[in-house]
Tab-separated table of C-alpha atoms and ligand atoms in Angstrom:
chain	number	residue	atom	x	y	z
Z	15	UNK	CA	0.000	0.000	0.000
Z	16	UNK	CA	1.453	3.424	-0.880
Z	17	UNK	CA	2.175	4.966	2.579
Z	18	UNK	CA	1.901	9.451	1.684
Z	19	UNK	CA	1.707	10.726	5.277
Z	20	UNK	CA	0.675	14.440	5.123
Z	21	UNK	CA	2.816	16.376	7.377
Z	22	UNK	CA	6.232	14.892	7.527
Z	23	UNK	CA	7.654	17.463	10.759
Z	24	UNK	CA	9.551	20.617	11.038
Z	25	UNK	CA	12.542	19.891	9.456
Z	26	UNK	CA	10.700	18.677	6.046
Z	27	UNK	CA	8.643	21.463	6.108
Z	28	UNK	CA	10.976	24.226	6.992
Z	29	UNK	CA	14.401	22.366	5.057
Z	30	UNK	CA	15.958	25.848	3.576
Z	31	UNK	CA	15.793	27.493	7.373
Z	32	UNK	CA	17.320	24.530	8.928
Z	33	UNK	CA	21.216	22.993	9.249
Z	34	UNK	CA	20.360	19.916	7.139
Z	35	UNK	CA	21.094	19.030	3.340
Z	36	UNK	CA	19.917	16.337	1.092
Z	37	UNK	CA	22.052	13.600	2.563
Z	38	UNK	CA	20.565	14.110	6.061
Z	39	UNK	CA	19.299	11.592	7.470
Z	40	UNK	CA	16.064	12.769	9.364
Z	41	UNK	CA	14.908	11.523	12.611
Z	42	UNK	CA	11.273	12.685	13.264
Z	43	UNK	CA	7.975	11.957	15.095
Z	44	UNK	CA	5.926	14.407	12.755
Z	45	UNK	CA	6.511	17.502	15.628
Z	46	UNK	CA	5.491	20.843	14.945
Z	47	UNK	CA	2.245	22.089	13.156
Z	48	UNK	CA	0.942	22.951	16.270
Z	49	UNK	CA	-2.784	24.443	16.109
Z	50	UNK	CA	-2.969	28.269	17.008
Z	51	UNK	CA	-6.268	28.845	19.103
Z	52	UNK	CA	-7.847	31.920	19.411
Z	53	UNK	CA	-9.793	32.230	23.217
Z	54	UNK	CA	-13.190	32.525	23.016
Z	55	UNK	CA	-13.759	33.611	26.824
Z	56	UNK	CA	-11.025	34.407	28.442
Z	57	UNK	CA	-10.362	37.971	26.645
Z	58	UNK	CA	-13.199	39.203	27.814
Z	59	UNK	CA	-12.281	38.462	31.753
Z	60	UNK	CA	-9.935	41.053	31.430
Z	61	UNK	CA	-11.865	43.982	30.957
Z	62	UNK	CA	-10.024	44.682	27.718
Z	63	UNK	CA	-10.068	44.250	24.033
Z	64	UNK	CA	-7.519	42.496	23.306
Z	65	UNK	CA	-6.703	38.835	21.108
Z	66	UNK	CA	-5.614	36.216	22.978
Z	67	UNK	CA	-4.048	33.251	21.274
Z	68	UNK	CA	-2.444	30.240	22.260
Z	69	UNK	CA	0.095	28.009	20.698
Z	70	UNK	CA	-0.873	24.526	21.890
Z	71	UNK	CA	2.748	22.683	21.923
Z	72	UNK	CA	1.203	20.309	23.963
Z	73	UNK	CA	0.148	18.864	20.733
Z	74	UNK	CA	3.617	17.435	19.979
Z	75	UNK	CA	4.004	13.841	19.766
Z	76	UNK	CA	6.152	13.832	23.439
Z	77	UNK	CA	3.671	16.500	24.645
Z	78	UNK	CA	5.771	19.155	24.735
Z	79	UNK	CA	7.325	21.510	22.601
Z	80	UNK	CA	10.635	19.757	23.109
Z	81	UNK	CA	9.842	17.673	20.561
Z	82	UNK	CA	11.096	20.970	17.684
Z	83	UNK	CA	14.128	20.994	19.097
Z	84	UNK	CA	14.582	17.408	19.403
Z	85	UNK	CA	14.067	16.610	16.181
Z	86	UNK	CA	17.226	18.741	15.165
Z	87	UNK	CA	19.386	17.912	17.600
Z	88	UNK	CA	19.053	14.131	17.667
Z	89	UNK	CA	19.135	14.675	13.787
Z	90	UNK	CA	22.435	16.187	13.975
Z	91	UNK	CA	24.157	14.164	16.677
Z	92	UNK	CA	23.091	10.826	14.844
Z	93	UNK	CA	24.648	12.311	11.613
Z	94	UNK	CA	27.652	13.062	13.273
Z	95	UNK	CA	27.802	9.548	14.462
Z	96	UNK	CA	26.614	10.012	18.006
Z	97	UNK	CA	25.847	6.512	19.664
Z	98	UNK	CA	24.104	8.207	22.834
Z	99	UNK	CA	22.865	11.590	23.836
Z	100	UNK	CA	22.028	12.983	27.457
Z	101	UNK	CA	20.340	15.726	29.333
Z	102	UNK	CA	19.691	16.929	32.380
Z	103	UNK	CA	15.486	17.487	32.735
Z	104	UNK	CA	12.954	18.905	34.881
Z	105	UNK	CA	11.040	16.017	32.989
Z	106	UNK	CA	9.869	17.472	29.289
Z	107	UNK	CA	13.422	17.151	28.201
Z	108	UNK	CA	13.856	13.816	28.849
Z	109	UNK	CA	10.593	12.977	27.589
Z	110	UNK	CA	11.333	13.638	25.009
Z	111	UNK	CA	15.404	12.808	23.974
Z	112	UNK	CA	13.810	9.087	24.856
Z	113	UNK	CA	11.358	9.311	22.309
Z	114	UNK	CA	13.632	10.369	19.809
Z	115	UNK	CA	17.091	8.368	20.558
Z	116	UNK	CA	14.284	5.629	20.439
Z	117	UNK	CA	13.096	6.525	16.668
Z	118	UNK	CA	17.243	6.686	16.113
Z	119	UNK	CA	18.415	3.570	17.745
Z	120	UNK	CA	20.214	5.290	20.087
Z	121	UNK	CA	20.975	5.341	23.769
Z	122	UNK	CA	19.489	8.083	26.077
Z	123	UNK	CA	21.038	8.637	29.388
Z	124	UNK	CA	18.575	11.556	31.537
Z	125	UNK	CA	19.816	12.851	34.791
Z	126	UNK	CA	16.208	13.988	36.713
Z	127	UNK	CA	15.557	15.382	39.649
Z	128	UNK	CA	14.584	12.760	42.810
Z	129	UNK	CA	10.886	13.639	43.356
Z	130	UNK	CA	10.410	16.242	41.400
Z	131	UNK	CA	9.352	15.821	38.070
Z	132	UNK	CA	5.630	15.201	37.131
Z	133	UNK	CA	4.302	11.371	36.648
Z	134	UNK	CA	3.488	11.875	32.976
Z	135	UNK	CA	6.867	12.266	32.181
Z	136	UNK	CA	8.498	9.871	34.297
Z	137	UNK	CA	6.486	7.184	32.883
Z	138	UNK	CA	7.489	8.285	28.899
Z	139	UNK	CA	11.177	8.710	29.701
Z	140	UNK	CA	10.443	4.850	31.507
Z	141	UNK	CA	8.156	3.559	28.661
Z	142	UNK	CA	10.735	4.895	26.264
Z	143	UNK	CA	13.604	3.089	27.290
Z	144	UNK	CA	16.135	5.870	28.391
Z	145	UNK	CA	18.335	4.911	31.171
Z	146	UNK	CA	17.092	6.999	34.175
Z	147	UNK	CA	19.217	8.799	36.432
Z	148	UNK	CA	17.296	10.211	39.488
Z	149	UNK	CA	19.953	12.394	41.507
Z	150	UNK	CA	19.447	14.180	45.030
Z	151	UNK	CA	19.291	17.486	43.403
Z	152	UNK	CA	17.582	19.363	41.238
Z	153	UNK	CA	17.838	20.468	37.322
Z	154	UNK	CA	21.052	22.870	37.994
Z	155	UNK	CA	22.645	20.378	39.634
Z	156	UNK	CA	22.133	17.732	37.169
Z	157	UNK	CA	22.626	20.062	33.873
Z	158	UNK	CA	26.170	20.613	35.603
Z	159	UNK	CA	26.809	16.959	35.553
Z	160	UNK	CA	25.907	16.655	32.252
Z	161	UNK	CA	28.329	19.401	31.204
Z	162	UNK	CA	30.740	18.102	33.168
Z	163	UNK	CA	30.229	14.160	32.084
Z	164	UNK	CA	29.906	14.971	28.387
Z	165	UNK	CA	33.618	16.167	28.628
Z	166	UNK	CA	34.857	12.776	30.066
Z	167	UNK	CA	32.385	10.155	28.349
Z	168	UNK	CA	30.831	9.464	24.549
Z	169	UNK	CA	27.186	11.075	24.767
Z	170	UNK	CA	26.061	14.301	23.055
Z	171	UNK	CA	24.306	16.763	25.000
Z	172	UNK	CA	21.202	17.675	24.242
Z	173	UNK	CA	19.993	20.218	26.615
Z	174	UNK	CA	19.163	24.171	24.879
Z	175	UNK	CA	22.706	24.840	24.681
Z	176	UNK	CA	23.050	22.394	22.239
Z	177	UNK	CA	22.721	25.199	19.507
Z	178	UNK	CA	20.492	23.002	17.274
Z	179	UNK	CA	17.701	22.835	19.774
Z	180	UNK	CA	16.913	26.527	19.508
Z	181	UNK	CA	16.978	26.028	15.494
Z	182	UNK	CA	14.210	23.556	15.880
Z	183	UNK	CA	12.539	25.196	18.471
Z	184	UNK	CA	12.862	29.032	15.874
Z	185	UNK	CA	9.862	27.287	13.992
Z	186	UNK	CA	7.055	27.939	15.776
Z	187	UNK	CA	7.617	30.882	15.272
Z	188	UNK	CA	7.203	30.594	11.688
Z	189	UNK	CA	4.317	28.988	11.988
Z	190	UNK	CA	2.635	31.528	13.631
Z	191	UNK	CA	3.698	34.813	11.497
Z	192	UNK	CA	2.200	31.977	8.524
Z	193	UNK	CA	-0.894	32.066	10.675
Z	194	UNK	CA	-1.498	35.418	11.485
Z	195	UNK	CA	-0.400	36.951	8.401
Z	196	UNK	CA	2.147	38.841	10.378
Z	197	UNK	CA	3.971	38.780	13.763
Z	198	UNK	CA	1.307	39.328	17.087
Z	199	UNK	CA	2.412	42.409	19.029
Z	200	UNK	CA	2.927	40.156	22.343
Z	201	UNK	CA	4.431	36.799	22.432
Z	202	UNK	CA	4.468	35.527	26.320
Z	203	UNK	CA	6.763	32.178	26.968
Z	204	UNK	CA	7.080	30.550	30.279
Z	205	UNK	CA	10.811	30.735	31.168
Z	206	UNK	CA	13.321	28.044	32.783
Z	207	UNK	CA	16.524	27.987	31.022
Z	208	UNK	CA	14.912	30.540	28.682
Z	209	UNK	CA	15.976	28.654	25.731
Z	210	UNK	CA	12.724	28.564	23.942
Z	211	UNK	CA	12.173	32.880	24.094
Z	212	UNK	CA	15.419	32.896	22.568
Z	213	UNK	CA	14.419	30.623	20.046
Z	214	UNK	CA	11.622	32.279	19.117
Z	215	UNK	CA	13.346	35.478	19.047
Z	216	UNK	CA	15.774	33.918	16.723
Z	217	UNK	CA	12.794	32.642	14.623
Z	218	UNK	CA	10.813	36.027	14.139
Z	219	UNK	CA	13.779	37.790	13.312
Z	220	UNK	CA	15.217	35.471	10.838
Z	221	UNK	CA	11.232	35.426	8.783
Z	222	UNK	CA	11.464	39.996	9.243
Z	223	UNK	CA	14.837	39.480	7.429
Z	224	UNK	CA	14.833	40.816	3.898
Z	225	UNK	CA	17.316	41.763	1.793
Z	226	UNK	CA	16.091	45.476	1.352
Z	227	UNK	CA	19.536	46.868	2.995
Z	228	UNK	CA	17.590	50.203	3.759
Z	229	UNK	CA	16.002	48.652	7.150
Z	230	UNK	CA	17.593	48.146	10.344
Z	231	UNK	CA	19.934	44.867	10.599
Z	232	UNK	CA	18.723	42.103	12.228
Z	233	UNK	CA	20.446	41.659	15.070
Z	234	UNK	CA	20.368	37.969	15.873
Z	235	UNK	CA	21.650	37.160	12.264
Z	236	UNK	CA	23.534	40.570	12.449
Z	237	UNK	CA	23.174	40.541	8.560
Z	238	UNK	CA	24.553	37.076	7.648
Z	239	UNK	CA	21.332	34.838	7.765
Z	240	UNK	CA	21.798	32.455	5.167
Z	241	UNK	CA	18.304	32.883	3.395
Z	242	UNK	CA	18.279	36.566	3.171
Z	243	UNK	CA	20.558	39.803	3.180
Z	244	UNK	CA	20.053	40.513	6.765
Z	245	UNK	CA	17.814	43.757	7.242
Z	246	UNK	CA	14.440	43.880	9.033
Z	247	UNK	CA	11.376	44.679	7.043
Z	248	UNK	CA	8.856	42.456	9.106
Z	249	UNK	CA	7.040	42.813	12.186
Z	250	UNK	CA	8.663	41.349	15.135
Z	251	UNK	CA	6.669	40.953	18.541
Z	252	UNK	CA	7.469	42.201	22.254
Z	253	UNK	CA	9.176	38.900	23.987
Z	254	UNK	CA	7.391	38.533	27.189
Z	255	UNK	CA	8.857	35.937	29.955
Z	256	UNK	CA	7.533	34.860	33.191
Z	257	UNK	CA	8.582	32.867	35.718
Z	258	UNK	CA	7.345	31.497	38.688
Z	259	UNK	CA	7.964	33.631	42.068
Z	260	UNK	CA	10.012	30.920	43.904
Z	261	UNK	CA	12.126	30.217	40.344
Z	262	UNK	CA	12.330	33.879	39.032
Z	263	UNK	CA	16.221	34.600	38.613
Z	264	UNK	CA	15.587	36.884	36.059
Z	265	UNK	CA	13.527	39.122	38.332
Z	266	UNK	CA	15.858	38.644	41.166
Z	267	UNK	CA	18.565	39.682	38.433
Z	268	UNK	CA	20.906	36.831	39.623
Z	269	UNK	CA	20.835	33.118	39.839
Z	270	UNK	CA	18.796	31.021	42.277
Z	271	UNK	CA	19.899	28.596	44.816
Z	272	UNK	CA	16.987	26.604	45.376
Z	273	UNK	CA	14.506	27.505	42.992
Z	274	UNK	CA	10.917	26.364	44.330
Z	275	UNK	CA	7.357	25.875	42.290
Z	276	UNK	CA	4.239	24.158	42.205
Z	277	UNK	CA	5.049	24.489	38.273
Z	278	UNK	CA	8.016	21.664	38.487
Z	279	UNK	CA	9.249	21.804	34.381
Z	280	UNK	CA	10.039	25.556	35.211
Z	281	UNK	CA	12.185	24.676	38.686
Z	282	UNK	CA	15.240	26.193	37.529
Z	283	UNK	CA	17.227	28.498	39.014
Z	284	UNK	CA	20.372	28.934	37.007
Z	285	UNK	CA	19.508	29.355	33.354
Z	286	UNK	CA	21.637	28.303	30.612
Z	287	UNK	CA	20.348	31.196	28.164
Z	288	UNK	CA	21.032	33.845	30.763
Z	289	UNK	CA	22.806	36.397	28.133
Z	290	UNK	CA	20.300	35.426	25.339
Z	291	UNK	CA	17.920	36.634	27.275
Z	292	UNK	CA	18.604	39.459	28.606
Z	293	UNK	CA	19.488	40.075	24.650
Z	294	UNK	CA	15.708	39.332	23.707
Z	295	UNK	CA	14.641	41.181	26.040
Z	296	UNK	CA	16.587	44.307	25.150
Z	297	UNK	CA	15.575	43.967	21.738
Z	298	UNK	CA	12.257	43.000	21.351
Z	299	UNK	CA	11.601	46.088	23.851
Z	300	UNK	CA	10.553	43.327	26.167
Z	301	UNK	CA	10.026	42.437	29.718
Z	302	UNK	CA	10.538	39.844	32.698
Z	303	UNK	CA	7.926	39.127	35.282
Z	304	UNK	CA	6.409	36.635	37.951
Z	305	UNK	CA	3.451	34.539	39.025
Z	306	UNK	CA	2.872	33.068	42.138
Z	307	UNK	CA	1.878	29.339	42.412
Z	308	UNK	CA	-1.789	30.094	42.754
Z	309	UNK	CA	-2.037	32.766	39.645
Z	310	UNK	CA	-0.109	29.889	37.667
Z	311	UNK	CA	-2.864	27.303	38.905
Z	312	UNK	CA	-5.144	29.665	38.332
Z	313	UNK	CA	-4.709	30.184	34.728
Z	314	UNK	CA	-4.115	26.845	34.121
Z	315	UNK	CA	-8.109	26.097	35.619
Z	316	UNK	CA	-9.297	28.577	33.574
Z	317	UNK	CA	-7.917	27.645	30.250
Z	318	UNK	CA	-9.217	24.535	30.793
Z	319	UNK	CA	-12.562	25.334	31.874
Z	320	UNK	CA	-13.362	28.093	29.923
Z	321	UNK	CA	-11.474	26.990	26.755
Z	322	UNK	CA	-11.236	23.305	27.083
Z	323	UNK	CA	-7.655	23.726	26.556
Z	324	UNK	CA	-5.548	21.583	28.953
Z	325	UNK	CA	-1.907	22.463	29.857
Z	326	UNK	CA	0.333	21.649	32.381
Z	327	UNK	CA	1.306	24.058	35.513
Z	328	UNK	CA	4.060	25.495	33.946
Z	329	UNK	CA	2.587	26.688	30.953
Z	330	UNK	CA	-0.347	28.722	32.331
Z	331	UNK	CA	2.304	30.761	33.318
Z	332	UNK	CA	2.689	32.777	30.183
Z	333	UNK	CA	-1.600	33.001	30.218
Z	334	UNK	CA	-1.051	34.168	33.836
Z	335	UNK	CA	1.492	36.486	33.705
Z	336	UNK	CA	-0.561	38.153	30.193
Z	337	UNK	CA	-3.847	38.737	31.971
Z	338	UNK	CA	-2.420	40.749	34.322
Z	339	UNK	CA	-0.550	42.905	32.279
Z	340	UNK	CA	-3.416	43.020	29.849
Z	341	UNK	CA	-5.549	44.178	32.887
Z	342	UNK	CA	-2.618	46.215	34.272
Z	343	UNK	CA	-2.740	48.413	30.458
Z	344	UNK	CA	0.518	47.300	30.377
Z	345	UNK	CA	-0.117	45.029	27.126
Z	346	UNK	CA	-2.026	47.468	25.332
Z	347	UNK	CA	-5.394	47.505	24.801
Z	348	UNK	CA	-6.207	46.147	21.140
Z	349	UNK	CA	-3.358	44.198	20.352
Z	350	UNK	CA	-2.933	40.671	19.721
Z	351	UNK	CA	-1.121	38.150	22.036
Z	352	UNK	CA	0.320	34.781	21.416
Z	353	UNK	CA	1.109	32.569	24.713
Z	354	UNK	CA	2.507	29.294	24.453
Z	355	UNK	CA	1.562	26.662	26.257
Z	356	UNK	CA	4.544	24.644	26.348
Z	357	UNK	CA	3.412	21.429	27.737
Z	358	UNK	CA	0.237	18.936	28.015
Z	359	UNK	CA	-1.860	18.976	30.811
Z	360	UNK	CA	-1.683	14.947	31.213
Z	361	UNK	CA	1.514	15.121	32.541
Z	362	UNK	CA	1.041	16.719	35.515
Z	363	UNK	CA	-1.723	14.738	36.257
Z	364	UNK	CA	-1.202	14.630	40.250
Z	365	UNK	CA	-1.430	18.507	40.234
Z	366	UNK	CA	-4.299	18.848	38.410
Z	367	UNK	CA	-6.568	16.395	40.507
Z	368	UNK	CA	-5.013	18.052	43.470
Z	369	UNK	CA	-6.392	21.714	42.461
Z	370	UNK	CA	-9.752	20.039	40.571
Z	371	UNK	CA	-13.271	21.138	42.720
Z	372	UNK	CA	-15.314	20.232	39.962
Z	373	UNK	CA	-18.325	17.859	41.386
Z	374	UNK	CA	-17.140	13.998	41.097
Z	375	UNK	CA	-20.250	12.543	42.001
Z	376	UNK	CA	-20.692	8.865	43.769
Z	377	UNK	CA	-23.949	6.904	43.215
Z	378	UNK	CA	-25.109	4.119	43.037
Z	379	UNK	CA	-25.483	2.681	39.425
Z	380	UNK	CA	-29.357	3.506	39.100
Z	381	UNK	CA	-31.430	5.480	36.624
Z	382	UNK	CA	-33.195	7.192	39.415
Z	383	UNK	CA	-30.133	8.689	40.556
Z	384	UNK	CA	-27.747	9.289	37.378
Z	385	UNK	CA	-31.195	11.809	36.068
Z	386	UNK	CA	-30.862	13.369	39.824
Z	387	UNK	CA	-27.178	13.993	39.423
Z	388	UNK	CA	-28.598	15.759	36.107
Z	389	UNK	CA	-31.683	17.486	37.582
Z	390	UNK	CA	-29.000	19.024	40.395
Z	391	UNK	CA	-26.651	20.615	38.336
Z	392	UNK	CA	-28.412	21.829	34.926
Z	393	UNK	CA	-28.364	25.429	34.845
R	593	LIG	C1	6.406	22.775	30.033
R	593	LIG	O1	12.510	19.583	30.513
R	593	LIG	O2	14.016	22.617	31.100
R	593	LIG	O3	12.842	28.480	29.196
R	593	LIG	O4	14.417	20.002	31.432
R	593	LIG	O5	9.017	21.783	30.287
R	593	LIG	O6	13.310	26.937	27.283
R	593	LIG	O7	13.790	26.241	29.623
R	593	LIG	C2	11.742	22.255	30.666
R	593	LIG	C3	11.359	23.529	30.407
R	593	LIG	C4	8.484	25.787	29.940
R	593	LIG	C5	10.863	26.334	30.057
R	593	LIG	N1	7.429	24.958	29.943
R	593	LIG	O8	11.472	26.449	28.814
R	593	LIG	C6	13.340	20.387	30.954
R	593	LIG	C7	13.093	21.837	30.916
R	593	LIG	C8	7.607	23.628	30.054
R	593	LIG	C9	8.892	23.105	30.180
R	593	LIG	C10	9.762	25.325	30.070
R	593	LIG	C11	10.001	23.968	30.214
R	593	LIG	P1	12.932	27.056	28.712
């Protein structure tokens, strides 16, 4: 039987914007092409007019959005002959290097924190066959192991500094200029390592680029991007990042000892894109901020009850953290915003019974008393 899957993943789809050439040999789980959703009812909670979208990442085959720059790296460390790859993980990473050193024949080693890292992605780096290395520490102590390690034994890292995560990671940002015609005004990320706002930084400046020499230069490619002359004639959005209060180096303005958070992919304290960011940040004209525990909780509730949209902790952080500056005037009225929910809501799925009140209702298995449960909570 002829076999013509339609979507084929990021790198197919965005080959002249990536580091790969004909003789690449692609490993992929058909990531990316993400849906953009525009919220229906949650706009209007904030007293403005503004459009709120989100970028469902959940949606990628790990359930994160990982999975982009994944793809590339384990792409580029099986070409180079890589046998095994590693990582350090506050769970989504290792998620997903499992899944794809699986797809590559490969080994996965992942360093995760005892305790601390959500059941949904335990079980996948498990199921997955990665060799699991809890440590008594958390994701800044492990990610300096890895660097450390990596120097001493065969295994590619695979963490955001490995540059060709942030190219994969650059396309969903593409995919939403494609969407919306144009850049939004606002694009809000949750931050850890702060790897994926620089990647999406990288990826709205690279599809501005044009070769009309006349406009500013594009500072990330700082005129050498290899698809265009290097000027800006797009739009490019304000790079938003928020963090969780007991994780927020960036607001603290230094690094965090012992980073604490209901939201546990987001536990971080030292980030490995420190400079990057504070790059974006200058650039885009953007800003840092914080949520506490219970706005992050919050947000994530409401997406999912008033948009049917289920994320994990860690990405309600960037719906959070927009609300109130949407409310606050600070995201001005009538523009468009973009969050990204980076993760799925199933893999938190201890959290999110722990925070449910919705009615679970026990009776006994009779018609009488299933139409009562009805009768009792119709509108
Ligand atoms: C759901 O898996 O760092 O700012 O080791 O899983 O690019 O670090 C996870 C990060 C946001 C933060 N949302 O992204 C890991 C890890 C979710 C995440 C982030 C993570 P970065």
């Amino acid at each position: 039987m002829a076999f013509r899957p339609r979507y084929t993943g990021l790198i197919e789809r965005y080959r002249d914007r990536l580091p790969v050439n004909d003789d690449t040999r692609i490993i992929s789980l058909g990531e990316g092409n993400t849906p953009l959703i525009k919220l229906n009812h949650i706009p209007e909670l904030t007293g403005k007019n503004v459009d709120i979208y989100v970028k469902y990442e959940g949606l990628n085959p790990t359930g994160s959005f990982k999975d982009r720059g994944m793809t590339m790296a384990v792409t580029q460390a099986v070409n180079e002959g890589a046998k095994a790859i590693i990582c350090a993980s506050t769970g989504n990473t290792s998620a997903s290097a499992a899944a794809y050193a699986a797809r590559a024949g490969i080994t996965a080693f992942v360093l995760i924190p005892d305790g601390k890292i959500a059941q949904g992605k335990l079980a996948q780096a498990m199921m997955e066959g990665a060799v699991v290395i809890q440590i008594k520490g958390n994701f800044d102590d492990g990610m300096r192991l890895v660097k450390e390690v990596a120097k001493e034994a065969p295994v590619t890292i695979v963490n955001s500094i490995n540059p060709y995560r942030l190219q994969g990671q650059k396309t969903a940002a593409f995919e939403i200029i494609e969407e919306l015609g144009r850049a939004p005004d606002y694009h809000c990320l949750p931050v850890g390592n702060a790897g994926n706002i620089t990647a999406h930084w990288i990826g709205y400046c690279e599809y501005a680029c044009s070769d009309d020499k006349t406009t500013e230069a594009c500072a990330f490619c700082e005129g050498n991007c290899r698809f265009a002359g290097g000027a800006l004639v797009g739009t490019r959005p304000t790079m938003v990042g928020y963090q969780a209060s007991g994780s927020a180096p960036f607001m603290r303005g230094e690094m965090v000892d012992n980073p604490e958070t209901v939201a546990t992919a987001i536990r971080i304290g030292h980030p490995q894109s420190w400079d990057y960011a504070w790059k974006v940040k200058a650039e885009s004209d953007g800003w840092f901020d914080e949520c506490s525990d219970e706005e992050i909780l919050h947000a994530q509730k409401l997406l999912a009850e008033k948009e049917g949209v289920f994320c994990e902790p860690a990405s309600a952080t960037s719906l959070a953290g927009a609300m109130r500056d949407i409310q606050s005037g600070k995201i001005r009225d009538n523009s468009s915003v973009v969050c990204t929910l980076t993760g799925h809501g199933l893999k938190d799925p201890d959290t999110a019974i722990q925070q449910s009140t919705g009615p679970v209702i026990k009776i006994e298995s009779t018609l009488e008393q299933v139409k009562k449960a009805i009768l009792d909570n119709v509108d």
